[in-house]
Amino acid sequence: MKIPEHGMISLRARHRMVQEQLETQGIQDPRVLAAMREIHRHLFVEEALASRAYSDENLPIGAGQTLSQPLTVARMTQALRLTGNEECLEIGTGSGYQTAILARLCRKVYTIERLTGLADASRKRLRLLGLHNIVCRQGDGSLGWPEERPFDRILVTAGTPVTPENLIRQLGPNGILVAPEGSKNAQNLIRVTRQEDGSIRKETLDPCCFVPLIGAQGWQNEAP
Ligand code: SAH
């Protein structure tokens, strides 16, 4: 029997992931589905975890942090309503998987990671993958990236007690921010939209569970 190359296995696994975990769960945006078919999720985790990369689960990425399950990544991305022209700010680079998905779907991604080890590793990984419309930085993303404001989209991939005002202020006209908001153990995905007249509209989307956003405008420390 001929053993298929890993590339083929991964292609099939990605297509199956999209079909079974996303299309059946309300992910309909064709651009989001295409990006999730295209980006190799197994390259964003340790080799020992690669065989689980396309299953419906969170995966550890070191330093007590996690890469969200595919459905959560897809839901957040779909909620941003990206058309391809946006400048997007992401808080919580982690492995860089979500960053890579965003980079396929918008013009430019600015991404901030608090932990130096993860920030360095994801910067290297994204460069090796040839994704050049990404600017990575290490720091406290709860304060946003004031020098580059305003952003068309902001995505927070760590849980916050309340969405930082600093981030909402850095949202441009008709901008959309998506963030997990709630307690340390359970949050709801919320979407904040800056309307034509400058006012803010807030919607509650799906329940979710993220590691905490730790910083000046997030949780103050790592204790439970
Ligand atoms: N989106 C990531 C996973 C996010 S896990 C991926 O696709 O892999 C959440 C990440 O947010 C962790 O890496 C954590 O270190 C980071 N984080 C927590 N607080 C932060 C802050 N204030 N600023 C930037 N990153 C932060």
Short mmCIF file of N, CA and C in Angstrom, two decimals, residues 58 61 64-69 72-77 80 88-102 109-114 118 122 141-142 154-160 163-164 167 177-181 187-190 208-214 219:
data_model
loop_
_atom_site.label_atom_id
_atom_site.label_comp_id
_atom_site.label_asym_id
_atom_site.label_seq_id
_atom_site.Cartn_x
_atom_site.Cartn_y
_atom_site.Cartn_z
N ASN A 58 -9.18 22.41 21.64
CA ASN A 58 -8.12 23.38 21.93
C ASN A 58 -6.82 22.61 22.05
N ILE A 61 -0.15 25.38 23.64
CA ILE A 61 0.92 25.96 22.82
C ILE A 61 2.11 26.39 23.69
N GLY A 64 1.29 27.61 29.35
CA GLY A 64 -0.08 27.57 29.89
C GLY A 64 -1.12 28.17 28.96
N GLN A 65 -0.77 28.45 27.72
CA GLN A 65 -1.71 29.08 26.78
C GLN A 65 -2.24 28.04 25.80
N THR A 66 -3.32 28.39 25.10
CA THR A 66 -3.93 27.41 24.20
C THR A 66 -4.29 28.02 22.85
N LEU A 67 -4.23 27.15 21.84
CA LEU A 67 -4.76 27.49 20.51
C LEU A 67 -6.22 27.05 20.53
N SER A 68 -7.12 27.98 20.24
CA SER A 68 -8.56 27.67 20.31
C SER A 68 -8.96 26.60 19.30
N GLN A 69 -10.07 25.92 19.58
CA GLN A 69 -10.57 24.90 18.65
C GLN A 69 -10.94 25.58 17.32
N THR A 72 -14.09 27.85 17.14
CA THR A 72 -14.00 29.15 17.81
C THR A 72 -13.25 30.16 16.92
N VAL A 73 -12.15 29.70 16.32
CA VAL A 73 -11.39 30.57 15.41
C VAL A 73 -12.30 31.03 14.26
N ALA A 74 -13.06 30.07 13.71
CA ALA A 74 -13.93 30.40 12.58
C ALA A 74 -15.05 31.35 12.99
N ARG A 75 -15.64 31.14 14.16
CA ARG A 75 -16.73 32.01 14.63
C ARG A 75 -16.24 33.44 14.81
N MET A 76 -15.07 33.58 15.44
CA MET A 76 -14.54 34.93 15.68
C MET A 76 -14.23 35.61 14.35
N THR A 77 -13.63 34.84 13.44
CA THR A 77 -13.25 35.42 12.15
C THR A 77 -14.49 35.83 11.37
N LEU A 80 -16.15 39.05 12.39
CA LEU A 80 -15.46 40.31 12.02
C LEU A 80 -15.92 40.85 10.67
N CYS A 88 -6.24 45.27 10.51
CA CYS A 88 -6.81 44.56 11.65
C CYS A 88 -5.79 44.50 12.78
N LEU A 89 -6.25 44.70 14.00
CA LEU A 89 -5.40 44.54 15.18
C LEU A 89 -5.84 43.28 15.92
N GLU A 90 -4.86 42.41 16.22
CA GLU A 90 -5.17 41.20 16.98
C GLU A 90 -4.42 41.25 18.31
N ILE A 91 -5.13 40.94 19.39
CA ILE A 91 -4.50 40.90 20.71
C ILE A 91 -4.40 39.45 21.14
N GLY A 92 -3.17 38.97 21.41
CA GLY A 92 -2.97 37.58 21.83
C GLY A 92 -2.55 36.71 20.64
N THR A 93 -1.36 36.95 20.11
CA THR A 93 -0.88 36.21 18.93
C THR A 93 -0.81 34.71 19.20
N GLY A 94 -0.36 34.33 20.39
CA GLY A 94 -0.22 32.91 20.74
C GLY A 94 0.63 32.18 19.72
N SER A 95 0.07 31.13 19.12
CA SER A 95 0.80 30.34 18.12
C SER A 95 0.91 31.07 16.78
N GLY A 96 0.01 32.03 16.55
CA GLY A 96 -0.02 32.74 15.27
C GLY A 96 -1.02 32.14 14.28
N TYR A 97 -1.75 31.09 14.68
CA TYR A 97 -2.71 30.46 13.75
C TYR A 97 -3.82 31.43 13.35
N GLN A 98 -4.43 32.04 14.37
CA GLN A 98 -5.51 33.00 14.07
C GLN A 98 -4.95 34.17 13.24
N THR A 99 -3.73 34.57 13.55
CA THR A 99 -3.09 35.67 12.81
C THR A 99 -2.99 35.31 11.33
N ALA A 100 -2.57 34.06 11.07
CA ALA A 100 -2.41 33.61 9.68
C ALA A 100 -3.76 33.61 8.95
N ILE A 101 -4.81 33.19 9.64
CA ILE A 101 -6.15 33.20 9.03
C ILE A 101 -6.54 34.65 8.69
N LEU A 102 -6.31 35.56 9.64
CA LEU A 102 -6.65 36.97 9.39
C LEU A 102 -5.84 37.52 8.22
N VAL A 109 -2.32 42.92 9.10
CA VAL A 109 -2.61 42.52 10.48
C VAL A 109 -1.50 43.02 11.41
N TYR A 110 -1.89 43.71 12.46
CA TYR A 110 -0.99 44.07 13.55
C TYR A 110 -1.32 43.14 14.69
N THR A 111 -0.33 42.47 15.25
CA THR A 111 -0.64 41.51 16.31
C THR A 111 0.30 41.66 17.50
N ILE A 112 -0.26 41.58 18.70
CA ILE A 112 0.52 41.78 19.93
C ILE A 112 0.40 40.56 20.83
N GLU A 113 1.54 40.10 21.33
CA GLU A 113 1.57 38.97 22.28
C GLU A 113 2.34 39.41 23.53
N ARG A 114 1.78 39.08 24.69
CA ARG A 114 2.39 39.49 25.95
C ARG A 114 3.66 38.69 26.29
N LEU A 118 6.43 33.16 23.19
CA LEU A 118 5.40 32.93 22.17
C LEU A 118 5.50 33.98 21.06
N SER A 122 6.10 32.82 17.22
CA SER A 122 5.06 33.03 16.20
C SER A 122 5.55 33.98 15.11
N GLY A 141 -1.20 44.05 24.99
CA GLY A 141 -2.20 44.40 23.98
C GLY A 141 -3.47 45.00 24.54
N SER A 142 -3.65 44.93 25.87
CA SER A 142 -4.89 45.51 26.41
C SER A 142 -4.91 47.03 26.20
N ILE A 154 -10.77 44.87 15.20
CA ILE A 154 -9.93 44.47 16.34
C ILE A 154 -10.44 43.13 16.84
N LEU A 155 -9.53 42.18 17.01
CA LEU A 155 -9.90 40.86 17.53
C LEU A 155 -9.09 40.59 18.79
N VAL A 156 -9.78 40.30 19.87
CA VAL A 156 -9.11 39.95 21.13
C VAL A 156 -9.27 38.45 21.31
N THR A 157 -8.15 37.72 21.45
CA THR A 157 -8.25 36.27 21.58
C THR A 157 -7.88 35.79 22.98
N ALA A 158 -8.13 36.65 23.98
CA ALA A 158 -7.99 36.25 25.38
C ALA A 158 -9.16 36.90 26.12
N GLY A 159 -9.60 36.23 27.21
CA GLY A 159 -10.83 36.67 27.88
C GLY A 159 -10.63 37.91 28.74
N THR A 160 -11.56 38.86 28.63
CA THR A 160 -11.46 40.09 29.43
C THR A 160 -12.71 40.26 30.29
N THR A 163 -14.47 44.69 27.98
CA THR A 163 -13.65 45.03 26.82
C THR A 163 -12.96 46.37 27.05
N PRO A 164 -11.62 46.39 26.94
CA PRO A 164 -10.88 47.63 27.26
C PRO A 164 -11.35 48.83 26.43
N LEU A 167 -9.21 49.92 23.56
CA LEU A 167 -9.36 49.21 22.28
C LEU A 167 -10.54 49.78 21.51
N LEU A 177 -15.16 45.30 16.53
CA LEU A 177 -14.28 44.63 17.49
C LEU A 177 -14.98 43.37 17.99
N VAL A 178 -14.25 42.28 18.06
CA VAL A 178 -14.79 41.03 18.62
C VAL A 178 -13.90 40.61 19.78
N ALA A 179 -14.52 40.27 20.90
CA ALA A 179 -13.75 39.90 22.09
C ALA A 179 -14.54 38.95 22.98
N PRO A 180 -13.83 38.04 23.70
CA PRO A 180 -14.51 37.22 24.71
C PRO A 180 -14.60 38.01 26.02
N GLU A 181 -15.81 38.21 26.50
CA GLU A 181 -16.00 39.04 27.70
C GLU A 181 -16.72 38.24 28.77
N GLN A 187 -16.84 32.94 29.15
CA GLN A 187 -17.13 34.25 28.56
C GLN A 187 -18.17 34.11 27.46
N ASN A 188 -18.63 35.26 26.97
CA ASN A 188 -19.43 35.31 25.75
C ASN A 188 -18.64 36.10 24.74
N LEU A 189 -18.75 35.67 23.50
CA LEU A 189 -18.13 36.44 22.44
C LEU A 189 -19.01 37.67 22.22
N ILE A 190 -18.41 38.86 22.26
CA ILE A 190 -19.21 40.06 22.00
C ILE A 190 -18.68 40.76 20.75
N CYS A 208 -18.14 31.15 25.08
CA CYS A 208 -16.80 30.67 24.73
C CYS A 208 -15.95 30.60 26.01
N CYS A 209 -14.74 30.05 25.87
CA CYS A 209 -13.86 29.93 27.03
C CYS A 209 -12.41 30.15 26.61
N PHE A 210 -11.85 31.26 27.02
CA PHE A 210 -10.49 31.64 26.64
C PHE A 210 -9.60 31.77 27.87
N VAL A 211 -8.29 31.68 27.65
CA VAL A 211 -7.34 32.03 28.72
C VAL A 211 -7.46 33.54 28.95
N PRO A 212 -7.08 34.01 30.16
CA PRO A 212 -7.31 35.42 30.47
C PRO A 212 -6.38 36.40 29.74
N LEU A 213 -6.92 37.57 29.44
CA LEU A 213 -6.14 38.70 28.96
C LEU A 213 -5.53 39.35 30.20
N ILE A 214 -4.21 39.33 30.28
CA ILE A 214 -3.56 39.85 31.47
C ILE A 214 -2.85 41.15 31.12
N TRP A 219 -7.21 41.41 33.15
CA TRP A 219 -7.04 40.88 34.50
C TRP A 219 -5.68 41.33 35.02
#
